[in-house]
Amino acid sequence: MSESTFCDPLTMHELLGKPNALSQSLMSVGSLPKSTGTFAAPPTAVAEKMSSIFDRCCCALRRRKKPKETERRLKANDRPYNEQYRYTDNYIKTSKYNMFSFVPKNLFEQFQRLANAYFIFLMILQLIPQISSLTPLTTILPLIAVLAVTAGKDAIDDLCVPWISSVPWETTALPLFFVLACTALKDGWDDLLIPWVSSIAWYSTAIPLFFVLFVSAVKDGYDDIQRHRSDNQVNNRISYVVRDGKLEEEKWMNVKVGDIIRMENDHFVAADLMLLSTSEPHGLCYVETAELDGETNLKARQALPETAEMGDSLEQIGKFRAEVTCESPNNNLNRFEGRMVTAGQTLPIDNEKMLLRGCILRNTRWCYGLVIFAGRDTKLMMNSGKTKFKRTSLDRFLNVLIMGIVLFLLSMCLICSILCGVWEYTTGKEFQGYLKWDDTIVPGPPGEKGFKQIVVIAFLMFFSYVILLNTVVPISLYVSVEIIRFMHSWWINWDEKMYYAKGDVASRARTTTLNEELGQVQYIFSDKTGTLTQNIMTFNKCSINGHSYGDVTDELGNVLEIDERMKPLDFSFNPLYEPKFTFYDENLLKDVKRGNKEVSEFWRLLALCHTVMPDRKNGQLVYQAQSPDEEALTSAARNFGFVFKSRTPRSITIEVNGEEETYELLCILDFNNVRKRMSVILKDSEGHIKLYCKGADTMILARLSTDSSERLHAITNAHLDKFATEGLRTLCLAVKPITDKYWEKWQKRQQDASVALENRQDLLDAIYEEIETDMTLIGATAIEDKLQDGVPETIANLAAANIKIWVLTGDKQETAINIGYSCRLLTENMREVFVVDGEQKAEVEVQLKDIKRRLDRANGSNGRPGAPQVMIASIQTDNGVNGTSVVGANNDQLGDDGEPTEGYALVINGPSLHHALSPALERTFLDIGCACQAVVCCRVTPLQKAMVVDLVKRNKKAVTLSVGDGANDVSMIKTAHIGVGISGQEGMQAVLASDYSIGQFRYLERLLLVHGRWSYFRMSKFLRYFFYKNFAFTLAHFWYAFFCGYSAQTVYDPVFIACYNLFFTSLPVLILGMFDQDVDDAYSMRFPKLYIPGQYNLFFNMRIFIYSVLHGLVSSLVLFFIPYGTMHLGYNYAGLDMNDYSLLAFTVFSSLVVIVTIQIALDTSYWTVFNHICIWGSLIFYFSLTLVYYEALPFSWVNGSQSAANYGVAFRAMASPHYWLSMLLTAVVLLLPVVANRFFWQDTQPSYSDRLRVRQQRPREMPKKGPTTDLPMRPFSRKTTSRRSRRGSLRSGYAFSHQQGFGELITKGKLFPNLGILLPSTGSAPGALGKGASSSHAKKSLSPIREQPPGFIAAAAAALPGIQLATGNLFASTESIESGSLPSVDHIEHF
Amino acid sequence: MADGPSTSQPANGNNGANEPEPVKKNKPKATRLRQQKLPAWQPILTASTVIPAIFAIGIIFLPIGIALYLASDGVYEYDFKYTDCNITEGPDKDKIASDVLTENLKNNKNSTIICVLVLKLDKDITGDIFFYYGLDNFYQNHRRYVKSRSDAQLAGDYKSVGDCAPYAYGDDNGVKKPIAPCGAVANSMFNDTFTLSGPNGPVTFSKEGIVWNVDKEKKFKNPSTPKETVLKETVKPPNWRTDIYGLEGGFENVDFIIWMRTAALPNFRKLYRKLNTTDKLYNGVLKAGTYNLKINYNYPVKSFNGEKRFIISTTSWAGAKNSFLGIAYLVVGVFCIVLGVVFLIIHLKFGYSLTELSNVR
């Protein structure tokens, strides 16, 4: 109900982040914002506000007529010009209502709930006395309950979730139930005891209704006021606009397209801006984009040199004139196209020049920007689409069922209505001597009563039957479902096994409506970084000169498992060691201390060959690396005594064993995706020139000198294989001495190439290639990308539960595949791993079709991807008729030990995905993806994540779940049926957008396999019983119609009708819905196959529903006709007649209550003390109530109600054998078949859960087969396999998250702001800058950077992650992705 | 919970080993209820419980069925329709009573119609003997009919007409007055009367104990107001020939009380009288022989195809002659035993033992 139309994360974040935000915003609404007070007198401000509101209204009106924008044109500093386009201003609105729209809109929303509308309709019908067959009480009681519970639950969902965790649940739940009970009791009292007269009833119905609607409305209104406030707060923020060469304070909402605004450090960006000039050199500035994409790292943005010149000169900026033409507003965060015409020049504008709303300016004192998009047009707002109101498939199914039931109801009513006409014609017309037609209802001249009157009567009777039979549409169903879901959410919140102690994070069900869907998930879409991995790289192993280091062995040479107990090496001898660095193999340290030449060279290479920047934090040396891999390697070298200490554009200083060594940095041969390696060329203090190279093994091994040792080559290769199988990222290191002569020649050519105007990159690559040959292999490194705890086990177990896992990551393909292996998403057992990496649509199409063909061939001629279909078939044949036994034990699709024995996997790249998601190919892509055990999508954007999820969601009848931890996962979390947020370090966006939040990925297993399964199991059982119970209850009226002249006479006492669903039968089934379990949590986790029935909806589907309805129908038939047969023309031993209405009614109703109670007792598989209390309590309550109501109360209390005729019936009935014997007979006739049927299936074809249930209860009688067969899953360990891995081609893992272009930044001094200032600002030609850098270096030869003021170093360091991410993986713009490998289906054969 | 990222916990730190343990304020309580670990009974349907239970039901049901059948079989019942009886007295002699009554009603003529029927009892009827009148196709359970009564009025509040419409108020010389007793049920009160005479002379009927106690004691009470006032302030039901006090006992009249207990089904019987066991002529036994039943035929049912019956019946411990329950119990009992045998065979041939069941991976 409280869905916000727009959801500005900025607002959300702020409101939730600051507890006082509310009071602050209150202040800012109530009084004037402090800052405005300085220059605006209050009345003017109010007037301004009013007029601006008026303007906006007008704008809104005008806006509708505005044609769709195809291109945006604007002029800087030219308001009149920009006005003509009527661009959206910077006002944002997330609220739903205003003062006038509130009442109608809110009411409309409330009545959109099908149940409420239906209920109101019924109630209105009941207000017509001529139709009413029941007292309104029977409808009002449940209605009050429905509305109260729903409203209460909504309130708790929407308002209280943040604080409810700190408050014991009793404080919220108890008052809720108390209020509910009181309301019900009070109304019941009034209606039972005050004789019902229609005039009174009208008010007694309307008042509670209005009350409920009012409360809901107040709640909605309150929510909306919150939104208004946060909107106001955001809209009233101050920004500084340049006007006529002066700065003016202006509220955000008044900022217009074309304005130039000044931003200061740590300010939120107010709109989408084009950067003009900044305080930093080269027009650079840094922004944090966490709100937009979840990355906490800084990104750099660079202004055009032409505009950057203006600097801080307000005069120049005020006079700045430019015409910008650019794309129309869209939601693509990574791309921007536009051009700017200024001073006769046309300059291109791309994304690198844009500051988007929602970013925060960091490490930049100030900057100026030109507003391009404002308000709703900003990319942030375009991206944060509607928060969808999520409903479960069960909800939708229920709606369908209810529609079906309503149709059924209407047809029953139609039958009754027609038969009523017939009856009135044959009998009723003549019966008028005893029961005349009412002239007021049946118009027509007196004495001329005939066909016309009969039609009217029959017509009215239709509605009477609608009212009478309305209980087949179970209104109390909704209340009960809400209560049960609410409880299920608490189970999740209370689960201590899903509590993450390290972070003090308990699992939270943030919405209470999706629980049972957790038991039906078929597809999990997972983020990688922060979700599967910790994003921590550790130096794990290495191979130097044919020796492998890193494994700890015992005396006999067996490799020991590294665990918590093992003691890491002590590095304290090294003053610069890092305490958190751990390494276990002491051989390496020994060799280092011994001064082994190869080992020293290995470490020296790692200390020198990189693009890391050193920094100091609290006096400690820290590294700022652009990729965590590189940091891990440099840091490993540091701990082993080869400390990288500082660098300048022309030098690197390291400290080896306490002595500083300074190398002249001659050249950085930078990394790129084609080269997959980087090198540095250094001159040591003795003048020897050396090339150090590190890179992907394939690249390095192919470039070794021919005379190097074959043996070393082979051994290293073996080591690399070993590392790769263990899921480590590998890297080869090589060195090459270079003669001065060669260097000089080479350098010249390199210089020429670097200033070439065409094909510069190709030329450079060729020249690099030339020098990086004939190298000598030093060794290899292995880095572990640390997984979150328990990820492989969780994934294996989820896979065993037939859940398909798709990893959607912004990482590169290699990284993603690597992680896929290490977390067992991809396994060695897989038949094939398909890779789609085409750049062009045609390539992708060919690749996809090729894969499809292979899959089809593999799955036989029918061409259908097999696994799921086979699975359904095998389940359905095993499914018992009673619907409780489901999965056969012989379902062998999954391997014996719960891991897929074979299958396929798909790896697809971001750009390929772009084409694969196009309408023409999406079907093929989906078919392939769904036929694969695992899918890995690399380099995807947040939007693509959502699109992939949406693709599956739209086309598969399957429940999807997205799990992620960052703001970049928000879109997919919102898109999927269920969004799970991991309360990680990356901020709260994912959690705030999610439906469930957990502390660690591994808790997902418990969330799904235990809580989800139980929820689904319980909800299904609950619904099956509920429909049965209502049909059994209601249809008796229909049978009775045939005997009462189709007059809509009730079979039961109206008071009991009101109580039936509320008091007599609700609690046992509610308790069942809350507590029932077939097997316990440990078994649910141990036998993941138990999860499968949920995925195929086997516990509650159309078949089961029809079965329940038929069960109810037969029950009602038996329930009515056995007492009928017993009482027909009957009298007791004393001759007193016993064929009166009240006796029949009482007998039927008593049997009904007894039988549905025994039925729930049969259905209950887990009898806690609550079940006992409620089941026996219901029966006791019913019988005591009948005794009190029919016997103990004075007659004068009831003689005004319709129950008066029934007064005294209890003793009469109970004294006769008829009552008891017919009840016993009915019970046996109805329940024996149920038991027999259940027993039959369980005895001959027990379901999986049946068997586990037996097993669980007979633990001691287990055949002792040893514990190994007991566990469905072996504890996972990274085993070293001796066979050659087919993953050889995948282990080319150089610096997976590395980016090109960093080396250039270092050598040209761009990352050293001090140098930039020293230079004459002649221009930005890279060559010139390079020369300048070297000249300054010549003056201050090899000045180490640590001597610079710390502020500059900090600025440089801050720039590092920024630049890394400017072309970063998450902003994977198509341009920045290199066309690396050949586009072909890169499958890997299994051998 | 919703702290901003700025204040996020020292989460997931790989250097957290030496830091002081953070306060675990979010840790859920480990109670059995919250962890869903409440002790519970988890019944399973096993062969050793289900099959004996089925047999047991069969064994219990068979004797009950036999007993019920025998009881019903021992009841003597004499039931005949008299709707279309021939008039035996008066000007319309030998005409069909129902036709004459219809004719009379149409012409608003008020004449007494009397049928005398000859009943032949072929054997002695012993035990308590009851006389019932029965109506067929009479919708005493029609919703509007059932509703149209005022229990408050019947209990003494003579002005309360409750839901009696359309028989709530009558016109007494232009003055609107409540009808007493009001409502369709009261208005349609059965008013045929019966007298029986046999070989030993007239059979004396008794009205003792033919109404349920609760009706007599709680539901039907004459107003405390003097009869004359009541009569003055109310009018009689339109179909009645007399006012309420014209009946013996007024509101507490047994025939009235019995009529007011509405029947569940359109065919029903209502107790008319029982045999006066203290009567010397018959000594509680109706001997075999010929009896004359004289019917004062007043109640029209012909127009809506209704039937009127007169029933003489004895009772057993299980009440009327109705073999339904007995047969049903016998059938279910036999079915249970057959089912038990079938299940025993199925279980032995195809069923799983518990050990087999629990041997699952």
mmCIF file with all atom_site columns, N, CA, C and O in Angstrom, chain A residues 1125-1136:
data_model
loop_
_atom_site.group_PDB
_atom_site.id
_atom_site.type_symbol
_atom_site.label_atom_id
_atom_site.label_alt_id
_atom_site.label_comp_id
_atom_site.label_asym_id
_atom_site.label_entity_id
_atom_site.label_seq_id
_atom_site.pdbx_PDB_ins_code
_atom_site.Cartn_x
_atom_site.Cartn_y
_atom_site.Cartn_z
_atom_site.occupancy
_atom_site.B_iso_or_equiv
_atom_site.pdbx_formal_charge
_atom_site.auth_seq_id
_atom_site.auth_comp_id
_atom_site.auth_asym_id
_atom_site.auth_atom_id
_atom_site.pdbx_PDB_model_num
ATOM 1  N N  . GLY A 1 1125 ? -30.964 -37.969 7.202  1.00 0.00 ? 1125 GLY A N  1
ATOM 2  C CA . GLY A 1 1125 ? -31.515 -39.322 7.264  1.00 0.00 ? 1125 GLY A CA 1
ATOM 3  C C  . GLY A 1 1125 ? -31.886 -39.703 8.673  1.00 0.00 ? 1125 GLY A C  1
ATOM 4  O O  . GLY A 1 1125 ? -32.893 -40.386 8.910  1.00 0.00 ? 1125 GLY A O  1
ATOM 5  N N  . THR A 1 1126 ? -31.092 -39.262 9.612  1.00 0.00 ? 1126 THR A N  1
ATOM 6  C CA . THR A 1 1126 ? -31.350 -39.636 11.005 1.00 0.00 ? 1126 THR A CA 1
ATOM 7  C C  . THR A 1 1126 ? -32.588 -38.937 11.545 1.00 0.00 ? 1126 THR A C  1
ATOM 8  O O  . THR A 1 1126 ? -33.400 -39.544 12.245 1.00 0.00 ? 1126 THR A O  1
ATOM 9  N N  . MET A 1 1127 ? -32.737 -37.677 11.212 1.00 0.00 ? 1127 MET A N  1
ATOM 10 C CA . MET A 1 1127 ? -33.796 -36.881 11.836 1.00 0.00 ? 1127 MET A CA 1
ATOM 11 C C  . MET A 1 1127 ? -35.098 -36.909 11.051 1.00 0.00 ? 1127 MET A C  1
ATOM 12 O O  . MET A 1 1127 ? -36.117 -36.461 11.555 1.00 0.00 ? 1127 MET A O  1
ATOM 13 N N  . HIS A 1 1128 ? -35.051 -37.389 9.828  1.00 0.00 ? 1128 HIS A N  1
ATOM 14 C CA . HIS A 1 1128 ? -36.225 -37.300 8.970  1.00 0.00 ? 1128 HIS A CA 1
ATOM 15 C C  . HIS A 1 1128 ? -37.435 -37.956 9.641  1.00 0.00 ? 1128 HIS A C  1
ATOM 16 O O  . HIS A 1 1128 ? -37.394 -39.131 10.018 1.00 0.00 ? 1128 HIS A O  1
ATOM 17 N N  . LEU A 1 1129 ? -38.479 -37.177 9.798  1.00 0.00 ? 1129 LEU A N  1
ATOM 18 C CA . LEU A 1 1129 ? -39.734 -37.634 10.414 1.00 0.00 ? 1129 LEU A CA 1
ATOM 19 C C  . LEU A 1 1129 ? -39.501 -38.279 11.765 1.00 0.00 ? 1129 LEU A C  1
ATOM 20 O O  . LEU A 1 1129 ? -40.212 -39.186 12.170 1.00 0.00 ? 1129 LEU A O  1
ATOM 21 N N  . GLY A 1 1130 ? -38.418 -37.823 12.446 1.00 0.00 ? 1130 GLY A N  1
ATOM 22 C CA . GLY A 1 1130 ? -38.032 -38.533 13.655 1.00 0.00 ? 1130 GLY A CA 1
ATOM 23 C C  . GLY A 1 1130 ? -38.667 -37.996 14.925 1.00 0.00 ? 1130 GLY A C  1
ATOM 24 O O  . GLY A 1 1130 ? -39.176 -36.871 14.964 1.00 0.00 ? 1130 GLY A O  1
ATOM 25 N N  . TYR A 1 1131 ? -38.673 -38.851 15.934 1.00 0.00 ? 1131 TYR A N  1
ATOM 26 C CA . TYR A 1 1131 ? -39.011 -38.408 17.267 1.00 0.00 ? 1131 TYR A CA 1
ATOM 27 C C  . TYR A 1 1131 ? -38.244 -39.261 18.254 1.00 0.00 ? 1131 TYR A C  1
ATOM 28 O O  . TYR A 1 1131 ? -37.680 -40.287 17.897 1.00 0.00 ? 1131 TYR A O  1
ATOM 29 N N  . ASN A 1 1132 ? -38.228 -38.834 19.471 1.00 0.00 ? 1132 ASN A N  1
ATOM 30 C CA . ASN A 1 1132 ? -37.396 -39.566 20.414 1.00 0.00 ? 1132 ASN A CA 1
ATOM 31 C C  . ASN A 1 1132 ? -38.196 -40.654 21.108 1.00 0.00 ? 1132 ASN A C  1
ATOM 32 O O  . ASN A 1 1132 ? -39.370 -40.889 20.794 1.00 0.00 ? 1132 ASN A O  1
ATOM 33 N N  . TYR A 1 1133 ? -37.577 -41.308 22.059 1.00 0.00 ? 1133 TYR A N  1
ATOM 34 C CA . TYR A 1 1133 ? -38.244 -42.433 22.728 1.00 0.00 ? 1133 TYR A CA 1
ATOM 35 C C  . TYR A 1 1133 ? -39.528 -41.995 23.407 1.00 0.00 ? 1133 TYR A C  1
ATOM 36 O O  . TYR A 1 1133 ? -40.457 -42.765 23.576 1.00 0.00 ? 1133 TYR A O  1
ATOM 37 N N  . ALA A 1 1134 ? -39.590 -40.698 23.780 1.00 0.00 ? 1134 ALA A N  1
ATOM 38 C CA . ALA A 1 1134 ? -40.774 -40.205 24.471 1.00 0.00 ? 1134 ALA A CA 1
ATOM 39 C C  . ALA A 1 1134 ? -41.799 -39.657 23.490 1.00 0.00 ? 1134 ALA A C  1
ATOM 40 O O  . ALA A 1 1134 ? -42.750 -38.989 23.884 1.00 0.00 ? 1134 ALA A O  1
ATOM 41 N N  . GLY A 1 1135 ? -41.544 -39.861 22.213 1.00 0.00 ? 1135 GLY A N  1
ATOM 42 C CA . GLY A 1 1135 ? -42.523 -39.437 21.224 1.00 0.00 ? 1135 GLY A CA 1
ATOM 43 C C  . GLY A 1 1135 ? -42.427 -37.995 20.817 1.00 0.00 ? 1135 GLY A C  1
ATOM 44 O O  . GLY A 1 1135 ? -43.121 -37.549 19.905 1.00 0.00 ? 1135 GLY A O  1
ATOM 45 N N  . LEU A 1 1136 ? -41.553 -37.216 21.458 1.00 0.00 ? 1136 LEU A N  1
ATOM 46 C CA . LEU A 1 1136 ? -41.456 -35.791 21.128 1.00 0.00 ? 1136 LEU A CA 1
ATOM 47 C C  . LEU A 1 1136 ? -40.785 -35.637 19.778 1.00 0.00 ? 1136 LEU A C  1
ATOM 48 O O  . LEU A 1 1136 ? -39.752 -36.284 19.508 1.00 0.00 ? 1136 LEU A O  1
#
